[in-house]
Every structure is written in C-alpha cells, then in structure tokens.
Amino acid sequence: MHIQTPPMGWNTWNTFGQNITEQLVMESADAMVEKGYKDAGYEYIVIDDCWSLKQRDENGYLVADPNKFPHGMKYLADYVHSKGLKFGMYSCAGYQTCAGYPSSYGYEFKDAETFASWGVDFLKYDFCYFPDSGDGKLAYLTMSNALRSTGRDILFSACNWGTDNCWEWMKSVGAHMYRSTGDIFDIFESVKTIFTGQVHTGLAMTGAGCFNDLDMLVCGMYGKGNVGKENACGDVEYKTHFALWCLASSPLMMGGDIRNMSDYCHDLMTNPRLIAIDRDPDARPPFEIKTNYWNSGSIRKYIKILSDGDYIVGIFNFGDGECWNSLYEQEIGFSVGCGVKLHMTDVFTGKDMGILKDAYNVVLPAHDCIMLRLHAERA
C-alpha cells in the first residue's frame, strides 16, 4: 500500500472520547458525505479508544462492546463502505490501551486478522503501557508485518509520541503516518507547541509514503468535548491551526463534531486552496525564514516549495498581541535584479495580491496568520 498524499478523515477521540456508539459513527459517516467533506478529500471514519469490552473472549479475540456497537464492527464497516468511505479503528502497542482496554502486545497477528475480517482500512496504533523492557521499534515493525500479512490494504497510523526519535525509522518499519507529539488540546498554546516542536525535527522526514502526523484537528470544538478547555480556540486560532497543518502536509483528521460544525470551520476545512497545499504531490516540509530584525516580535515565517514551481509563504503571529512584519524577495531566495517577479495570491480567499516588490508589509492580530501563494514569472 502506497500513500502518495496525507490521509484525510475524522476521528472520534477529540470530541467524544469514550462516549462512542454505532449511531454516532453512522451519523458522522452520513455527515461526511452530505456536508461535502468527502468531496473535499476526507475519506476515513476512525473509531479511537474505548470501543471494546474490557476482556478478550475465551479464544483471545477482541470483542466490540455490544452496548455501544450492537451490530458489531463488520456491520459498521459495511455501512461506512456503503457511503464510499473507509473505516478505521484503534489499538495500542502496550499491555492495554491508554484508557485501559485490551491491547495488541503479543496479539499483533491475531488482532490484525480480526481487523481485516471486519473490513478495517486504517489502524491507529498507540503506545500506552508499553513495557520498559520492550523494543518500541520492533513493536511497530511487528504490527506492520501483521497488517501486511492479512492481504488487506490497511493504512498504518503509528502513534508513539516521538519516543526514540521515531521520525528517523517509522517509514522504514512500514508506517504510513506517525505521531511524534503529545496529545493536542483545544487551546492555542497546544497548537503552537506541537507545530514549532516538529518543524525542525519530525517534519524533516515527512514525505510521500509516510507523513508526520501533528494529531487530530480541533477546529470547531470551541471548548467542548474530550480535549476541550476553558480558554479554547476561536475562529482566528482555528484558521492558524488549519493553515499550519496544511503547510506541514500533515494528515488532516477532523476531531470536531462534523454533524454540527460551524459554517466558518466547515468552510475552512474544505477550502480547496488550503487542501491543495496539504496534498501537494512533493510533500516538501516547510522551512523557517529567519526573522531577526526590529519589531519581528512573535512573528514566524515559513516557506514551502510546491511541485508545480509555486511557493507558499505563511506568516504567523504566535504572540498575544498585534505584530507587524515585512516579506522581502531576498528572504525566499530571489535576489534583487534576478529577473523574476513574484505574483501573490491570498490562499484563504483566492484574492489577487499583486506583485511582491520591495516589501510586502503585514499587520497581524494576535494568533492570526496570512498564507500567500507565490508564482514566479520572468520579468
């Protein structure tokens, strides 16, 4: 199985935690199609932790909780597939899952066969309760082998929070995406910390076949749900959050309630110009433009080179107050008099911003950003 672009979908954890049911998953699959998310590229419906009984059956097999999933997982997978979507589930490399349910340590091949028989297309594989004497790299290789042995294409979503510099070896052991961060929460500090913590480490190894996963999106949660917080993000922070994830070519796994998403966040997460950046075939990671001159404040600037020769420049205000900054041709590798002009387009709106000449000055409110697509032309 080869993954050319970052996976896109929805996961139950951020909003619903343990409060998951068959009806919720089916309604979310319906919403994925009816509200245009599927047409925008989202295709995976993923059930996270807390889906099983607390004990395996007498033959050692995992059992879906009949109170939550009365018709079983094969029935649910068939329903998801009937919508033209793909079905995902969760397990863990340790003795038990993060919420204390049976896990796959020592049961990798049995569990992989179970998932395949149910019609699973995606497995998120966590790292809680992993034994100190264990070998994390071997554990992920073992589950990778188990999934491959089933003969079914199952996307392997590895989640070990960055242990043992996992970005250096996750692609080698067969993962299609890898988490090397802690869990996200619906606060701007969490969004900022996750991105800035990866931009010089894990993102450097991202690319076609295996993508750095910055964790599920919190867009549209507004403080509600399992990872909600009192000082939650608002629309400005969600705008920056989504832009950063697209800049990073991170998998886009929605974590809000897509049945009842705000119009703003629905339009943000289905914006074709942003999604095109996330899914650019080259999947080059962004790099930071140095900002060390007067009044740079909390501004951070990143550039991403696209496969068609265009450039994306993201200018972000990570501070808690208004800041201004300027963008110069030289900062993105074009010397004065080089004979190239850079035509700018606002990624969020599609508005023509003219030619970058001398300097492009921007004033950004706290936590806000601008994303520019630059097209190079001979002058």
Coordinates of C-alpha atoms in Angstrom, one line a residue:
M1 CA 0.0 0.0 0.0
H2 CA 1.5 3.3 -1.1
I3 CA 0.1 6.6 0.3
Q4 CA 1.0 9.4 -2.1
T5 CA -0.7 12.2 -0.1
P6 CA -1.6 12.8 3.5
P7 CA -4.7 10.8 4.7
M8 CA -7.8 12.8 5.5
G9 CA -10.7 11.8 7.6
W10 CA -12.4 12.1 11.0
N11 CA -11.6 10.6 14.4
T12 CA -13.9 10.1 17.4
W13 CA -11.4 11.0 20.2
N14 CA -11.2 14.7 20.4
T15 CA -14.8 15.4 20.9
F16 CA -16.4 12.1 22.1
G17 CA -13.7 10.2 24.0
Q18 CA -15.3 7.1 25.4
N19 CA -18.8 8.2 24.5
I20 CA -18.9 6.5 21.2
T21 CA -21.7 4.5 19.7
E22 CA -22.7 2.8 16.5
Q23 CA -25.3 5.5 15.8
L24 CA -22.7 8.3 16.3
V25 CA -20.3 6.7 13.8
M26 CA -23.1 6.1 11.2
E27 CA -24.4 9.7 11.6
S28 CA -20.9 11.0 11.2
A29 CA -20.4 8.9 8.0
D30 CA -23.6 10.4 6.7
A31 CA -22.4 13.9 7.5
M32 CA -19.1 13.3 5.8
V33 CA -20.9 12.8 2.6
E34 CA -23.9 15.1 2.9
K35 CA -21.9 18.1 4.1
G36 CA -19.3 17.9 1.4
Y37 CA -16.3 16.7 3.4
K38 CA -16.0 13.5 1.2
D39 CA -15.9 15.7 -1.9
A40 CA -13.2 17.8 -0.4
G41 CA -11.0 14.7 0.1
Y42 CA -11.9 13.4 3.6
E43 CA -12.4 9.6 3.4
Y44 CA -11.6 7.8 6.7
I45 CA -14.1 7.4 9.6
V46 CA -11.9 6.3 12.5
I47 CA -13.1 4.9 15.9
D48 CA -10.5 5.7 18.6
D49 CA -10.0 4.1 22.1
C50 CA -12.8 2.6 24.3
W51 CA -14.6 0.5 21.6
S52 CA -14.1 -3.0 23.0
L53 CA -15.1 -5.0 26.1
K54 CA -12.6 -4.9 28.9
Q55 CA -11.7 -8.6 28.4
R56 CA -10.9 -10.7 25.3
D57 CA -13.1 -13.7 24.6
E58 CA -12.3 -17.3 25.6
N59 CA -10.3 -17.7 22.3
G60 CA -8.3 -14.5 22.8
Y61 CA -10.1 -12.3 20.3
L62 CA -11.1 -8.7 20.8
V63 CA -14.8 -8.1 21.2
A64 CA -16.7 -4.9 20.3
D65 CA -18.8 -3.6 23.3
P66 CA -22.3 -4.7 22.4
N67 CA -23.9 -1.9 24.3
K68 CA -22.0 0.7 22.1
F69 CA -21.9 -1.4 18.9
P70 CA -24.9 -3.8 19.0
H71 CA -24.5 -5.0 15.4
G72 CA -20.7 -5.4 15.6
M73 CA -17.8 -3.9 13.7
K74 CA -18.3 -5.7 10.4
Y75 CA -21.8 -4.2 10.1
L76 CA -20.4 -0.8 10.9
A77 CA -17.6 -1.1 8.4
D78 CA -20.0 -2.2 5.7
Y79 CA -22.2 0.9 6.4
V80 CA -19.2 3.2 6.2
H81 CA -18.1 1.5 2.9
S82 CA -21.6 1.9 1.5
K83 CA -21.1 5.6 1.7
G84 CA -17.9 5.4 -0.4
L85 CA -15.8 6.0 2.7
K86 CA -13.1 3.9 4.6
F87 CA -13.3 2.5 8.1
G88 CA -10.6 2.9 10.8
M89 CA -10.1 1.5 14.3
Y90 CA -7.7 1.8 17.2
S91 CA -5.3 -0.4 19.2
C92 CA -2.1 0.0 21.1
A93 CA 1.4 -1.5 21.3
G94 CA 1.4 -1.9 25.1
Y95 CA -0.4 -4.3 27.5
Q96 CA -3.5 -2.2 27.4
T97 CA -4.8 0.9 25.6
C98 CA -4.5 4.4 27.1
A99 CA -8.0 4.1 28.5
G100 CA -7.4 0.6 30.0
Y101 CA -8.9 -1.7 27.3
P102 CA -7.3 -4.8 25.9
S103 CA -4.3 -4.0 23.6
S104 CA -2.3 -5.8 21.0
Y105 CA 1.0 -6.5 22.7
G106 CA 1.6 -10.2 22.0
Y107 CA -1.6 -10.4 19.9
E108 CA -0.5 -8.5 16.9
F109 CA -1.2 -11.1 14.2
K110 CA -4.5 -12.3 15.8
D111 CA -5.7 -8.7 16.1
A112 CA -4.6 -7.8 12.5
E113 CA -6.6 -10.8 11.2
T114 CA -9.6 -9.7 13.3
F115 CA -9.4 -6.1 11.9
A116 CA -9.1 -7.4 8.4
S117 CA -12.1 -9.7 8.7
W118 CA -14.2 -6.8 9.9
G119 CA -13.2 -4.7 6.9
V120 CA -10.9 -2.2 8.6
D121 CA -8.9 0.1 6.3
F122 CA -7.0 2.2 8.9
L123 CA -5.4 1.3 12.2
K124 CA -4.3 3.9 14.7
Y125 CA -1.6 2.2 16.9
D126 CA -0.9 4.0 20.2
F127 CA 2.0 3.5 22.8
C128 CA 0.5 3.4 26.3
Y129 CA 1.5 0.8 28.9
F130 CA 4.4 -0.3 26.8
P131 CA 6.9 -2.4 28.9
D132 CA 10.2 -0.8 29.9
S133 CA 12.0 -3.9 28.7
G134 CA 10.3 -3.8 25.2
D135 CA 11.7 -2.6 21.9
G136 CA 9.4 0.1 20.5
K137 CA 10.8 -0.1 17.0
L138 CA 10.3 -3.8 16.9
A139 CA 6.8 -3.4 18.3
Y140 CA 5.8 -1.2 15.4
L141 CA 7.6 -3.4 12.9
T142 CA 5.7 -6.4 14.2
M143 CA 2.2 -4.8 13.8
S144 CA 3.3 -3.5 10.4
N145 CA 4.1 -7.1 9.4
A146 CA 0.9 -8.4 10.9
L147 CA -1.2 -5.9 8.9
R148 CA 0.6 -6.7 5.7
S149 CA 0.2 -10.5 6.3
T150 CA -3.6 -10.1 6.1
G151 CA -3.5 -9.3 2.4
R152 CA -5.8 -6.3 3.0
D153 CA -4.7 -2.8 2.4
I154 CA -4.7 -1.2 5.9
L155 CA -3.2 2.2 6.5
F156 CA -0.9 2.0 9.5
S157 CA -1.1 5.1 11.6
A158 CA 1.7 4.9 14.2
C159 CA 1.4 7.0 17.4
N160 CA 4.3 6.7 19.7
W161 CA 4.6 10.5 20.7
G162 CA 8.3 10.8 19.4
T163 CA 9.9 8.1 21.5
D164 CA 13.3 7.0 20.3
N165 CA 13.4 9.7 17.6
C166 CA 10.7 7.8 15.8
W167 CA 10.7 10.1 12.7
E168 CA 14.1 8.5 11.8
W169 CA 12.6 5.0 11.4
M170 CA 8.8 5.0 11.2
K171 CA 8.8 4.9 7.4
S172 CA 11.4 2.1 7.4
V173 CA 9.2 -0.2 9.6
G174 CA 6.2 0.3 7.3
A175 CA 4.1 3.1 8.9
H176 CA 2.1 5.4 6.6
M177 CA 1.9 8.2 9.1
Y178 CA 3.5 8.8 12.5
R179 CA 2.7 10.9 15.6
S180 CA 5.8 12.2 17.3
T181 CA 4.0 14.7 19.6
G182 CA 1.9 14.5 22.7
D183 CA -1.9 14.9 22.5
I184 CA -3.5 18.0 21.2
F185 CA -5.9 20.1 23.2
D186 CA -8.3 22.9 22.2
I187 CA -6.1 25.7 23.2
F188 CA -3.7 27.8 21.1
E189 CA -0.7 27.0 23.1
S190 CA -1.1 23.4 22.3
V191 CA -1.4 24.1 18.6
K192 CA 1.6 26.3 18.6
T193 CA 3.8 24.0 20.7
I194 CA 3.0 21.0 18.5
F195 CA 3.9 22.7 15.3
T196 CA 7.0 24.5 16.5
G197 CA 8.3 21.4 18.2
Q198 CA 8.1 19.4 14.9
V199 CA 9.2 21.9 12.3
H200 CA 13.0 21.3 12.9
T201 CA 12.7 17.5 13.7
G202 CA 9.8 15.3 12.6
L203 CA 8.7 17.3 9.7
A204 CA 12.1 17.0 8.0
M205 CA 11.4 13.3 7.4
T206 CA 7.8 13.7 6.1
G207 CA 7.0 12.8 2.5
A208 CA 5.1 10.6 0.1
G209 CA 4.6 7.2 1.6
C210 CA 4.9 8.3 5.3
F211 CA 3.6 11.5 6.8
N212 CA 4.3 13.3 10.1
D213 CA 1.0 13.4 11.9
L214 CA 0.6 16.5 14.0
D215 CA -2.5 15.0 15.7
M216 CA -6.2 15.4 15.1
L217 CA -7.7 18.8 14.3
V218 CA -9.5 20.7 17.0
C219 CA -11.2 23.1 14.5
G220 CA -14.8 23.8 15.5
M221 CA -14.7 22.4 19.0
Y222 CA -15.0 25.8 20.8
G223 CA -14.0 24.2 24.2
K224 CA -16.5 21.4 24.1
G225 CA -15.7 17.7 24.1
N226 CA -13.0 15.4 25.3
V227 CA -10.0 17.6 24.7
G228 CA -11.9 20.9 25.2
K229 CA -10.5 23.6 27.5
E230 CA -11.9 26.7 29.1
N231 CA -9.6 29.0 27.3
A232 CA -10.4 27.3 24.0
C233 CA -9.5 28.4 20.5
G234 CA -11.8 30.7 18.4
D235 CA -12.1 31.1 14.7
V236 CA -8.8 33.1 14.4
E237 CA -6.9 30.3 16.2
Y238 CA -8.6 27.6 14.1
K239 CA -7.6 29.5 10.9
T240 CA -4.0 29.4 12.0
H241 CA -4.2 25.8 13.2
F242 CA -5.5 24.5 9.9
A243 CA -3.0 26.6 7.9
L244 CA -0.1 25.2 9.9
W245 CA -1.3 21.6 9.4
C246 CA -1.6 22.2 5.7
L247 CA 1.8 23.8 5.5
A248 CA 3.2 20.8 7.2
S249 CA 1.5 18.2 4.9
S250 CA 0.1 16.7 8.0
P251 CA -2.7 14.2 7.8
L252 CA -6.0 16.1 8.2
M253 CA -8.1 14.1 10.7
M254 CA -11.0 16.2 11.9
G255 CA -11.8 15.9 15.6
G256 CA -14.9 18.1 16.0
D257 CA -18.5 17.0 15.6
I258 CA -18.9 17.1 11.9
R259 CA -22.6 16.6 12.2
N260 CA -22.9 20.1 13.8
M261 CA -19.8 22.0 12.6
S262 CA -19.9 25.8 12.4
D263 CA -20.1 27.3 9.0
Y264 CA -16.8 29.0 9.5
C265 CA -14.9 25.8 10.3
H266 CA -16.7 23.8 7.7
D267 CA -15.6 26.3 5.0
L268 CA -12.1 26.5 6.4
M269 CA -11.6 22.7 6.4
T270 CA -13.0 22.3 2.9
N271 CA -11.1 25.2 1.4
P272 CA -9.6 23.7 -1.8
R273 CA -6.7 26.1 -1.9
L274 CA -5.5 25.0 1.6
I275 CA -6.1 21.3 1.0
A276 CA -4.1 21.5 -2.3
I277 CA -1.1 22.8 -0.2
D278 CA -1.5 19.9 2.3
R279 CA -1.8 17.3 -0.5
D280 CA 0.9 18.7 -2.9
P281 CA 2.5 15.6 -4.5
D282 CA 6.0 16.6 -3.5
A283 CA 5.0 16.9 0.2
R284 CA 8.1 19.0 0.9
P285 CA 8.2 20.1 4.6
P286 CA 8.3 23.9 5.2
F287 CA 11.4 25.7 6.5
E288 CA 11.6 28.7 8.7
I289 CA 12.6 32.1 7.3
K290 CA 14.8 34.0 9.7
T291 CA 13.1 37.0 11.4
N292 CA 15.7 38.8 13.5
Y293 CA 15.1 42.4 12.6
W294 CA 13.3 45.1 14.6
N295 CA 9.7 44.5 15.6
S296 CA 9.7 40.9 14.5
G297 CA 8.1 40.2 17.8
S298 CA 6.3 36.8 17.8
I299 CA 6.1 36.6 14.0
R300 CA 7.2 33.4 12.4
K301 CA 7.5 32.9 8.6
Y302 CA 7.7 29.7 6.8
I303 CA 8.1 28.8 3.1
K304 CA 7.0 25.6 1.3
I305 CA 8.1 24.8 -2.3
L306 CA 5.3 23.1 -4.3
S307 CA 5.6 20.6 -7.1
D308 CA 4.3 23.0 -9.8
G309 CA 7.1 25.5 -9.0
D310 CA 5.0 27.8 -6.9
Y311 CA 5.8 28.8 -3.3
I312 CA 3.7 29.1 -0.2
V313 CA 4.7 31.7 2.4
G314 CA 3.0 31.5 5.7
I315 CA 3.3 34.5 8.1
F316 CA 2.1 33.7 11.6
N317 CA 1.7 35.7 14.8
F318 CA 2.2 33.3 17.7
G319 CA 2.1 36.2 20.2
D320 CA -0.7 37.5 22.3
G321 CA -0.7 41.0 20.8
E322 CA -0.7 42.6 17.4
C323 CA 2.6 42.5 15.5
W324 CA 3.7 43.7 12.1
N325 CA 6.3 42.3 9.8
S326 CA 7.5 42.5 6.2
L327 CA 8.3 39.9 3.5
Y328 CA 11.2 40.5 1.1
E329 CA 12.1 38.7 -2.1
Q330 CA 15.6 38.0 -0.7
E331 CA 14.1 36.1 2.2
I332 CA 12.7 33.5 -0.1
G333 CA 15.8 33.1 -2.3
F334 CA 15.3 35.7 -5.0
S335 CA 18.0 38.3 -5.2
V336 CA 17.3 41.9 -6.3
G337 CA 17.6 42.2 -10.1
C338 CA 17.3 38.4 -10.7
G339 CA 14.8 39.0 -13.5
V340 CA 11.9 37.2 -11.7
K341 CA 8.7 38.7 -10.4
L342 CA 6.6 37.0 -7.8
H343 CA 2.8 37.2 -8.3
M344 CA 1.0 36.8 -4.9
T345 CA -2.4 35.2 -4.2
D346 CA -4.1 35.1 -0.8
V347 CA -4.6 31.4 -0.1
F348 CA -7.6 31.8 2.2
T349 CA -9.7 34.0 -0.1
G350 CA -8.1 33.5 -3.6
K351 CA -7.7 37.2 -3.9
D352 CA -5.0 38.6 -6.3
M353 CA -2.5 40.4 -4.1
G354 CA -0.3 41.8 -6.9
I355 CA 3.5 41.6 -7.4
L356 CA 5.9 41.3 -4.5
K357 CA 8.0 44.4 -5.0
D358 CA 10.4 45.8 -2.4
A359 CA 8.5 44.6 0.6
Y360 CA 5.1 43.2 1.5
N361 CA 4.0 44.6 4.8
V362 CA 1.5 42.9 7.1
V363 CA -0.1 43.7 10.4
L364 CA -1.4 40.6 12.2
P365 CA -3.7 40.5 15.2
A366 CA -2.7 38.0 18.0
H367 CA -2.7 34.4 16.8
D368 CA -3.6 35.3 13.2
C369 CA -1.8 34.5 10.0
I370 CA -1.7 35.0 6.3
M371 CA -0.9 32.5 3.6
L372 CA 0.4 33.6 0.2
R373 CA 0.9 31.6 -2.9
L374 CA 3.7 33.0 -5.0
H375 CA 4.0 32.3 -8.7
A376 CA 7.4 33.1 -10.2
E377 CA 7.4 34.7 -13.7
R378 CA 10.2 36.2 -15.8
A379 CA 10.1 39.9 -15.6

